[in-house]
Short mmCIF file of C-alpha atoms in Angstrom, two decimals:
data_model
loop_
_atom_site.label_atom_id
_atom_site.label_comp_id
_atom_site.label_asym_id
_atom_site.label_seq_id
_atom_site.Cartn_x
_atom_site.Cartn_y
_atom_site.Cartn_z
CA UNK A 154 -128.57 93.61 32.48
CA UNK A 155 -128.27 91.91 29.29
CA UNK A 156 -125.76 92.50 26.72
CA UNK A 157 -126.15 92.37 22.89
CA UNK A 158 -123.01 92.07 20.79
CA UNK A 159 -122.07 94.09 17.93
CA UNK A 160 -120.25 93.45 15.16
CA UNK A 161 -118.38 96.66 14.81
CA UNK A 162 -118.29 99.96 16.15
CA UNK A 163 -116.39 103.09 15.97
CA UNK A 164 -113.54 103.16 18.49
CA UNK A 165 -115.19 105.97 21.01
CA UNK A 166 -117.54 102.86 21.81
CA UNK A 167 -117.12 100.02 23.79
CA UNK A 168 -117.36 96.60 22.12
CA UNK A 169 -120.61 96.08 23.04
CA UNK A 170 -124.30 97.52 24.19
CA UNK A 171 -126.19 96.89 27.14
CA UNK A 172 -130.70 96.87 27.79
CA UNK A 173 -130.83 99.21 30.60
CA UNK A 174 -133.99 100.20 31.98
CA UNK A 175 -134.61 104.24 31.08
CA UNK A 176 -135.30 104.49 34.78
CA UNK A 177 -131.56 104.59 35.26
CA UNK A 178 -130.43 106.77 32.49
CA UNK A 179 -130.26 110.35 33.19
CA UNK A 180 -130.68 112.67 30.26
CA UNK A 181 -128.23 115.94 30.31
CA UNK A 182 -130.71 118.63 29.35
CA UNK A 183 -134.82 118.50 29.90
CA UNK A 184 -136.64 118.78 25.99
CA UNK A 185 -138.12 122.08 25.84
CA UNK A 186 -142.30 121.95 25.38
CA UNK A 187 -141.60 123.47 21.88
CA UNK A 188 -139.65 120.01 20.61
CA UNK A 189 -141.85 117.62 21.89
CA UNK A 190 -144.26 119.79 19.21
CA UNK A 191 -142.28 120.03 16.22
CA UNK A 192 -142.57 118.01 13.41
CA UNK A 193 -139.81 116.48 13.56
CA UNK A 194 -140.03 114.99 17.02
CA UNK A 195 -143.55 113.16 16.07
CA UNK A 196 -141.80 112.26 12.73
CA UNK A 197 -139.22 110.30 15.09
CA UNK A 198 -142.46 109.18 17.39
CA UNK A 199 -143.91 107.80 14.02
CA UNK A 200 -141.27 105.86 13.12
CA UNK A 201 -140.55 104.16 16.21
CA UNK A 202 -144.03 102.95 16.53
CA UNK A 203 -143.49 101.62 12.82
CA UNK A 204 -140.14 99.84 12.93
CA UNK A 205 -138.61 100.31 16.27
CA UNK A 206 -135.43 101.92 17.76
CA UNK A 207 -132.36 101.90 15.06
CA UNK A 208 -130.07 104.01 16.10
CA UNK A 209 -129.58 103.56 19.55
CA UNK A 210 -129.15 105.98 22.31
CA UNK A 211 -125.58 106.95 23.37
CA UNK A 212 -124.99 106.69 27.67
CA UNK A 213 -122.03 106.96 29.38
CA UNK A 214 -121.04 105.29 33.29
CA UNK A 215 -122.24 108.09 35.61
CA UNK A 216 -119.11 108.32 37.87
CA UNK A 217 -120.97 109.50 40.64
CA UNK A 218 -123.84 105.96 40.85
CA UNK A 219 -123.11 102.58 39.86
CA UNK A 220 -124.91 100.94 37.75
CA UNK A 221 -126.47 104.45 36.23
CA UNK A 222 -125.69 106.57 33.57
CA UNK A 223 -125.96 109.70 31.64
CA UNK A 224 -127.59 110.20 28.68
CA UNK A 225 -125.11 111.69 25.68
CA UNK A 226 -127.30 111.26 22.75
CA UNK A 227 -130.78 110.29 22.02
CA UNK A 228 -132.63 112.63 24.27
CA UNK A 229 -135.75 112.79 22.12
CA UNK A 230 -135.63 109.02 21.43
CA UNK A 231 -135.65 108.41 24.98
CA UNK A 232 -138.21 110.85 25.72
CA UNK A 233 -140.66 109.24 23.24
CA UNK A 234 -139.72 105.70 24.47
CA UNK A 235 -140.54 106.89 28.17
CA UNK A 236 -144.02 108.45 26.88
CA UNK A 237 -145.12 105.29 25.30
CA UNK A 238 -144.47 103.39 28.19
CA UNK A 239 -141.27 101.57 27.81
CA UNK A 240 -139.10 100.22 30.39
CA UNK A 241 -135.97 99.26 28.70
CA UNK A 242 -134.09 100.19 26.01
CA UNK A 243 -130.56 98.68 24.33
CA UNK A 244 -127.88 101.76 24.16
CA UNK A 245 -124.54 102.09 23.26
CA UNK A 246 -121.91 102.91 25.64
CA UNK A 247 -119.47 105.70 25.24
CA UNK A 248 -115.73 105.28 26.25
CA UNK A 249 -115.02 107.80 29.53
CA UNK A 250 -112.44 109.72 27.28
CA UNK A 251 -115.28 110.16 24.59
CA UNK A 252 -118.06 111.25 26.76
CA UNK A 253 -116.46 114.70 27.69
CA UNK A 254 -117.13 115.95 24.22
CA UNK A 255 -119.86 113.83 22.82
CA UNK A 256 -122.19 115.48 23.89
CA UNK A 257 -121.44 119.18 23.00
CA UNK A 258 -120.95 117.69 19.16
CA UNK A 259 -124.46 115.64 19.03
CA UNK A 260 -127.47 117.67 19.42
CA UNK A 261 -130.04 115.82 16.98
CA UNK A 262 -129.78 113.11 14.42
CA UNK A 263 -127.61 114.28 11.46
CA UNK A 264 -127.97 113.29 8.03
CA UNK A 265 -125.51 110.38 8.15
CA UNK A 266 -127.12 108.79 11.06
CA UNK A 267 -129.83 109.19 9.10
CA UNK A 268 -128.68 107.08 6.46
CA UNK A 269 -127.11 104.68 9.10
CA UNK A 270 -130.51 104.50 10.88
CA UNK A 271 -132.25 104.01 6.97
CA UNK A 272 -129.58 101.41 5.85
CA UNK A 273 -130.18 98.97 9.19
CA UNK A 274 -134.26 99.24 8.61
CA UNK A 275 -133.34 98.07 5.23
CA UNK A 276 -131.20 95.66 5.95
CA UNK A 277 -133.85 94.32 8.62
CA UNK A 278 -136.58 93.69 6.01
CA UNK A 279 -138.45 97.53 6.51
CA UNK A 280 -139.49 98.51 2.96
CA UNK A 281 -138.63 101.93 1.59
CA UNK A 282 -142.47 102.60 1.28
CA UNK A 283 -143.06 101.34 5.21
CA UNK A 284 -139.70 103.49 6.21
CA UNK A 285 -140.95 106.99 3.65
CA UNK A 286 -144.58 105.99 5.59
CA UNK A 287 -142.87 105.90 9.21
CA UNK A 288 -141.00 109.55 8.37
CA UNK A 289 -143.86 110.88 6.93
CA UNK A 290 -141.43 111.79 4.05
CA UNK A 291 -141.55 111.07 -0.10
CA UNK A 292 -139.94 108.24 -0.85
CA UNK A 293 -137.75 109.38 -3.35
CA UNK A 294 -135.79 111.43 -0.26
CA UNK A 295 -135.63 108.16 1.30
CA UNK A 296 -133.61 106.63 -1.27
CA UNK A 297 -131.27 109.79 -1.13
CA UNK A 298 -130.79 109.39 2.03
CA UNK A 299 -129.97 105.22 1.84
CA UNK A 300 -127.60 106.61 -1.17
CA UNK A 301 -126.18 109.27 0.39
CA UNK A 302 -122.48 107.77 1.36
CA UNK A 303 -122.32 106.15 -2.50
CA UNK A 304 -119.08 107.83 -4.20
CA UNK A 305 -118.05 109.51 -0.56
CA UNK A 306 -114.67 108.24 1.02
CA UNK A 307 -114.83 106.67 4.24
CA UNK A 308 -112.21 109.30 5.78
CA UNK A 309 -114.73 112.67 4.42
CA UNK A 310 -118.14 110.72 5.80
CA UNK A 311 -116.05 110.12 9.64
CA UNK A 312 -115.34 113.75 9.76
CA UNK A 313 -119.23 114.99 8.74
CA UNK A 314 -120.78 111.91 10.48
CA UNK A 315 -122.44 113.90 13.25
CA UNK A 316 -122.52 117.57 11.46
CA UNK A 317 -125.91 118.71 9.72
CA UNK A 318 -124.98 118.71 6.03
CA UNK A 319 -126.99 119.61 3.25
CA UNK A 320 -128.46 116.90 1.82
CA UNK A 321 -127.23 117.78 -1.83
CA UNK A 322 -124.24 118.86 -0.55
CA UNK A 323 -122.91 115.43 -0.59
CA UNK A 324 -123.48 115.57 -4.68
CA UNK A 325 -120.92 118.53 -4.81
CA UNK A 326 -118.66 116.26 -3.10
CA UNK A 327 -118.93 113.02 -5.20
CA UNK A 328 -117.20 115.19 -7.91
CA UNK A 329 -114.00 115.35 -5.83
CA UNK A 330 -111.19 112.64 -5.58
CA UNK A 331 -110.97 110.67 -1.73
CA UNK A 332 -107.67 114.08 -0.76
CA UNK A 333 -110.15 116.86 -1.94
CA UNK A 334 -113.44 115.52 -0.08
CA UNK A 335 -111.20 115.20 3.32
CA UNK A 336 -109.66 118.59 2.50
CA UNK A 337 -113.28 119.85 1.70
CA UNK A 338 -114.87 118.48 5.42
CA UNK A 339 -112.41 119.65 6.89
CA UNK A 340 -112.94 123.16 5.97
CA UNK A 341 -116.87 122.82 6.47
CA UNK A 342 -116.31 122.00 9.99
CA UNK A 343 -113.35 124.84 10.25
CA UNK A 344 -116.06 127.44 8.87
CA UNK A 345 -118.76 125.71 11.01
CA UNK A 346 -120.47 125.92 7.25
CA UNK A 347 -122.31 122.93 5.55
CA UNK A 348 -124.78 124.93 3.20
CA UNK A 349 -124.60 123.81 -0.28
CA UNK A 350 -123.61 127.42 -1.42
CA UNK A 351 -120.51 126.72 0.69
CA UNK A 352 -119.70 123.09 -0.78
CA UNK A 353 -120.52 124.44 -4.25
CA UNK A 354 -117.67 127.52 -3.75
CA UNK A 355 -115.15 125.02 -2.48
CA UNK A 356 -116.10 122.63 -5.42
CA UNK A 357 -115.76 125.52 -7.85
CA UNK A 358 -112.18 126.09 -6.12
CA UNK A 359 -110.75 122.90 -6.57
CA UNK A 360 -107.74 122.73 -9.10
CA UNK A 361 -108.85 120.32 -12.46
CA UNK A 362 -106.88 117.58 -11.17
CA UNK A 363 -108.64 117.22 -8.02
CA UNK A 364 -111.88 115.99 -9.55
CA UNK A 365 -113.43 112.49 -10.55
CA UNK A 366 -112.73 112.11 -14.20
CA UNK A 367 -115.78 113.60 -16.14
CA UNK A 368 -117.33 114.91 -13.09
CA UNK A 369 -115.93 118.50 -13.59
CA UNK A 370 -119.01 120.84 -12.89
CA UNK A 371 -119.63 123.21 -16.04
CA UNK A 372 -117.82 126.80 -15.85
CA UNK A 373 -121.03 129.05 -15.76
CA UNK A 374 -119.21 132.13 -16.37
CA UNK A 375 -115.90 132.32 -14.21
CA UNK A 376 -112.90 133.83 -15.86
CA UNK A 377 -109.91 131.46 -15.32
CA UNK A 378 -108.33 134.92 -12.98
CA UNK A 379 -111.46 134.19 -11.10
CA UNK A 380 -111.47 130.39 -10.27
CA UNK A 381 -107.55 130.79 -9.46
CA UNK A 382 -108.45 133.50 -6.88
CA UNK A 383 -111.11 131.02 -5.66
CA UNK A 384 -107.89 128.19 -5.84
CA UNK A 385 -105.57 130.87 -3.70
CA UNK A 386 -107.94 131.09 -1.33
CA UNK A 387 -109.00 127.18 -0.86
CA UNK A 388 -105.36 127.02 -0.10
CA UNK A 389 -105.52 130.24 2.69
CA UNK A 390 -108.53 128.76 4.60
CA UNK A 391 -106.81 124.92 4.52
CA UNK A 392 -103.85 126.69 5.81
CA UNK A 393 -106.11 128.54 8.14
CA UNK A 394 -107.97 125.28 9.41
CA UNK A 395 -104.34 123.15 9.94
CA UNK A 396 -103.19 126.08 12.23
CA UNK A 397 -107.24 126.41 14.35
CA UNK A 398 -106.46 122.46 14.46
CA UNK A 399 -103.36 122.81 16.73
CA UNK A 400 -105.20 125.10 19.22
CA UNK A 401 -108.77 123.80 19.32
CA UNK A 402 -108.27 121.50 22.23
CA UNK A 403 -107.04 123.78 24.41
CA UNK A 404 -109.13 126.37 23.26
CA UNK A 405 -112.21 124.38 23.72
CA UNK A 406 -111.49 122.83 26.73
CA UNK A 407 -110.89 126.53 28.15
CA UNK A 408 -114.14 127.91 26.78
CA UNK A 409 -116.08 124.65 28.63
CA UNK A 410 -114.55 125.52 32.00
CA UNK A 411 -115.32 129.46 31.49
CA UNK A 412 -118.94 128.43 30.78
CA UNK A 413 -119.39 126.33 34.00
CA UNK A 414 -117.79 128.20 36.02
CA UNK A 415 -120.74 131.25 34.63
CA UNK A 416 -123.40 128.85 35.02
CA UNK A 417 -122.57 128.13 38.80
CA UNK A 418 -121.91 131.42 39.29
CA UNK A 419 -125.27 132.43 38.06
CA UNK A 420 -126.95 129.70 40.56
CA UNK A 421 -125.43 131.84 43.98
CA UNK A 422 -128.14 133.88 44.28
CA UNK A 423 -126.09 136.62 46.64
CA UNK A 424 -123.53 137.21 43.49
CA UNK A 425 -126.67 137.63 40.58
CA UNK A 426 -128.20 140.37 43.22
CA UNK A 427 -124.70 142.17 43.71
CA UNK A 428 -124.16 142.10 39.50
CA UNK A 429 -127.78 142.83 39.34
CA UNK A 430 -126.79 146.12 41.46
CA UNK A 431 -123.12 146.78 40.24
CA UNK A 432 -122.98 145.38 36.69
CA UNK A 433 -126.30 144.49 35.32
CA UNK A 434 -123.91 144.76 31.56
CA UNK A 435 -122.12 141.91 32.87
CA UNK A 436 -124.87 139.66 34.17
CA UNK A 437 -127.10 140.52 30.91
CA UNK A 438 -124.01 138.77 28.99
CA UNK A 439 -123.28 135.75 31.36
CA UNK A 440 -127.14 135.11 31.40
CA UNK A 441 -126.94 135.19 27.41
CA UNK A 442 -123.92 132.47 27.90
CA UNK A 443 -125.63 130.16 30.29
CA UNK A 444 -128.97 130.21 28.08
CA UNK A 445 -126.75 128.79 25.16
CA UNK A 446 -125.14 126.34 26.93
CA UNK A 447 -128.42 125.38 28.33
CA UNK A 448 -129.93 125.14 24.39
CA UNK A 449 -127.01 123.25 23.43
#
């Protein structure tokens, strides 16, 4: 197999990527018939055809085959790649320790990879016209996107780097000092929220001298007993999120073993007839479990 150097990668990756043929790259879920008709999925078709793979796919080692692996991220890319006839493809390899969460946190291509993936075509000679062409996309959104990180600490865009922000959301932010905009992710991913209503409440929350001098948004008609009730409660949910922190791995790794342990259950097909007969509640609830971890 052939191996292409990188410069530098985040520290979940190895130092390095590696061609392997898709043959021996096993994805972790099958694309449902409805993706491979959405718009986005020929969007990503189109713009492979018109200036190649950027972002490359994410494997890991499959423990149980040498010289295999498992597919973490990239499952339409590869898909596409496979339909079109290709062979090989270069992918970056995930650490072992990485790969047990990866892919339960990557589902599609988020708006930072987006930028990433923009930023490389850029830097490879691709024109904003050929790239807005390839996405089928104006090119004004284009050049958001290849802006989007301007004014946005390095810290705030590591923690939202795989979450699906809102696009304008990352405006709101640019208003905040490098503390706020961690403080700020951190509660988006606490809240599982990334709307732009949500950024704009935190943003309207944030204490005077927490913003970028003279980029204080306009007080459109909050009392000053309102915006410190917004302040007291910026403080609750940070309070909230630092104490969800301390219990998450545990929590999660809990909820991932429950979830298996449903979905093999649900595979005997002697225990789905006796809660069929005998608690038909139950199985209608583990069946709604194992069809989310399936989508997911």
């Amino acid at each position: 197999m052939k191996h292409d150097r990188q410069k530098s990668l985040p520290q979940a990756f190895e130092s390095s990527t590696l061609r392997i043929p898709i043959a021996d790259i096993l994805p972790l879920r099958d694309l449902r018939p409805v993706i491979r008709k959405s718009q986005k999925y020929r969007q990503i078709a189109s713009s492979i055809v018109e200036v190649g793979i950027i972002e490359p796919p994410v494997v890991v080692p499959d423990p149980l085959a040498k010289d295999r692996f498992r597919l973490l991220d990239g499952h339409i890319r590869l898909d596409i790649l496979a339909s079109q006839g290709v062979s090989e493809v270069v992918c970056l390899i995930a650490t072992e320790d990485e790969a047990f969460t990866y892919n339960r946190r990557i589902s599609r291509i988020a708006i930072i990879q987006e930028h990433r993936m923009i930023l490389e075509a850029v830097k490879r000679g691709v024109s904003e016209e050929r790239l807005a062409r390839a996405l089928n996309v104006n090119i004004d959104l284009i050049r958001k996107k290849r802006n989007l990180l301007v004014g946005i600490c390095p810290e705030a865009a590591d923690l939202l780097r795989d979450k699906h922000v809102a696009l304008n959301a990352f405006t709101e932010l640019r208003r905040l000092k490098p503390m706020r905009q961690m403080a700020a992710a951190e509660m988006m991913i606490a809240m599982n929220r990334f709307s732009l209503s949500y950024v704009k409440s935190i943003v309207a929350a944030t204490p005077p001298d927490e913003f970028v001098e003279g980029k204080r948004p306009v007080n459109r008609g909050l009392t000053p007993e309102q915006i410190n009730l917004m302040t007291q409660e910026s403080v609750r949910l940070d309070r909230d999120f630092r104490q969800i922190e301390q219990s998450y791995g545990a929590d999660h790794l809990d909820l991932v073993l429950a979830t298996a342990y449903i979905c093999g259950m649900l595979d005997n097909a002697r225990v789905v007839r006796h809660l069929a007969q005998h608690h038909s509640d139950l199985l209608t609830e583990f069946q709604k479990i194992a069809e989310l971890q399936m989508a997911a």
